[in-house]
């Protein structure tokens, strides 16, 4: 069950079930991994750890408004971080 690796964050898949919260894997670039690890719990494993969407600004997500227009607001659209 995914849970957020950020210090003091209690979000996990179970307690965010009815909220629109996504969990993201760590990036592949080593320098970005090290930046993420600075705000994570001790001994976090970047290969398995997840960070919830509450720790990102809306500008850090890909613009998928075109997809919302195509599917509609009720459709399930996968949230993605800008690369």
Short mmCIF file of C-alpha atoms in Angstrom, two decimals:
data_model
loop_
_atom_site.label_atom_id
_atom_site.label_comp_id
_atom_site.label_asym_id
_atom_site.label_seq_id
_atom_site.Cartn_x
_atom_site.Cartn_y
_atom_site.Cartn_z
CA UNK A 1 0.00 0.00 0.00
CA UNK A 2 1.59 3.31 -1.03
CA UNK A 3 2.23 5.82 1.71
CA UNK A 4 3.91 9.18 1.50
CA UNK A 5 7.64 9.27 2.31
CA UNK A 6 7.66 12.94 3.36
CA UNK A 7 8.44 13.60 7.05
CA UNK A 8 5.28 13.95 9.17
CA UNK A 9 2.93 13.20 6.25
CA UNK A 10 0.31 10.60 7.17
CA UNK A 11 -1.18 10.14 3.70
CA UNK A 12 -1.50 6.59 2.42
CA UNK A 13 -3.75 4.83 -0.05
CA UNK A 14 -6.27 3.85 2.61
CA UNK A 15 -6.85 7.24 4.29
CA UNK A 16 -6.94 9.18 1.00
CA UNK A 17 -9.39 6.89 -0.77
CA UNK A 18 -12.09 9.53 -1.34
CA UNK A 19 -9.67 12.40 -1.95
CA UNK A 20 -8.00 13.21 -5.24
CA UNK A 21 -4.47 12.45 -4.08
CA UNK A 22 -1.91 10.70 -6.24
CA UNK A 23 1.34 9.01 -5.23
CA UNK A 24 4.46 9.54 -7.32
CA UNK A 25 7.59 7.43 -7.59
CA UNK A 26 10.97 9.05 -7.22
CA UNK A 27 12.55 10.48 -10.39
CA UNK A 28 15.38 8.65 -12.12
CA UNK A 29 17.96 11.49 -12.06
CA UNK A 30 20.35 11.12 -9.12
CA UNK A 31 20.58 14.86 -8.37
CA UNK A 32 16.78 15.14 -8.12
CA UNK A 33 16.56 12.00 -5.98
CA UNK A 34 18.96 13.58 -3.50
CA UNK A 35 16.81 16.73 -3.30
CA UNK A 36 13.69 14.66 -2.63
CA UNK A 37 15.47 12.63 0.04
CA UNK A 38 16.23 15.81 2.02
CA UNK A 39 12.53 16.20 2.92
CA UNK A 40 11.77 12.50 3.33
CA UNK A 41 11.77 10.22 6.33
CA UNK A 42 15.06 8.64 7.36
CA UNK A 43 16.34 5.65 5.40
CA UNK A 44 13.89 6.14 2.54
CA UNK A 45 14.37 3.76 -0.38
CA UNK A 46 13.97 5.76 -3.63
CA UNK A 47 13.19 2.58 -5.56
CA UNK A 48 10.01 1.87 -3.59
CA UNK A 49 9.12 5.17 -1.88
CA UNK A 50 6.25 7.41 -2.99
CA UNK A 51 5.48 11.11 -2.46
CA UNK A 52 1.87 12.26 -2.43
CA UNK A 53 0.54 15.03 -4.65
CA UNK A 54 -0.09 17.33 -1.67
CA UNK A 55 3.62 18.23 -1.64
CA UNK A 56 3.66 19.70 -5.14
CA UNK A 57 2.42 23.03 -6.47
CA UNK A 58 -0.24 22.86 -9.20
CA UNK A 59 2.27 24.40 -11.65
CA UNK A 60 4.45 21.29 -11.29
CA UNK A 61 1.85 19.08 -12.96
CA UNK A 62 1.48 18.58 -16.70
CA UNK A 63 -1.32 20.60 -18.26
CA UNK A 64 -3.98 18.11 -19.25
CA UNK A 65 -6.86 20.52 -19.75
CA UNK A 66 -7.21 19.31 -23.33
CA UNK A 67 -7.86 15.80 -22.00
CA UNK A 68 -10.44 17.05 -19.48
CA UNK A 69 -12.25 18.78 -22.35
CA UNK A 70 -12.23 15.55 -24.34
CA UNK A 71 -13.31 13.17 -21.55
CA UNK A 72 -15.24 15.55 -19.32
CA UNK A 73 -14.87 16.38 -15.64
CA UNK A 74 -16.22 13.02 -14.49
CA UNK A 75 -13.51 11.07 -16.36
CA UNK A 76 -10.52 9.64 -14.54
CA UNK A 77 -7.36 11.42 -15.71
CA UNK A 78 -3.91 10.35 -14.57
CA UNK A 79 -2.01 13.19 -12.94
CA UNK A 80 1.61 13.55 -14.09
CA UNK A 81 4.49 15.67 -12.89
CA UNK A 82 6.36 17.93 -15.31
CA UNK A 83 9.66 16.42 -16.35
#
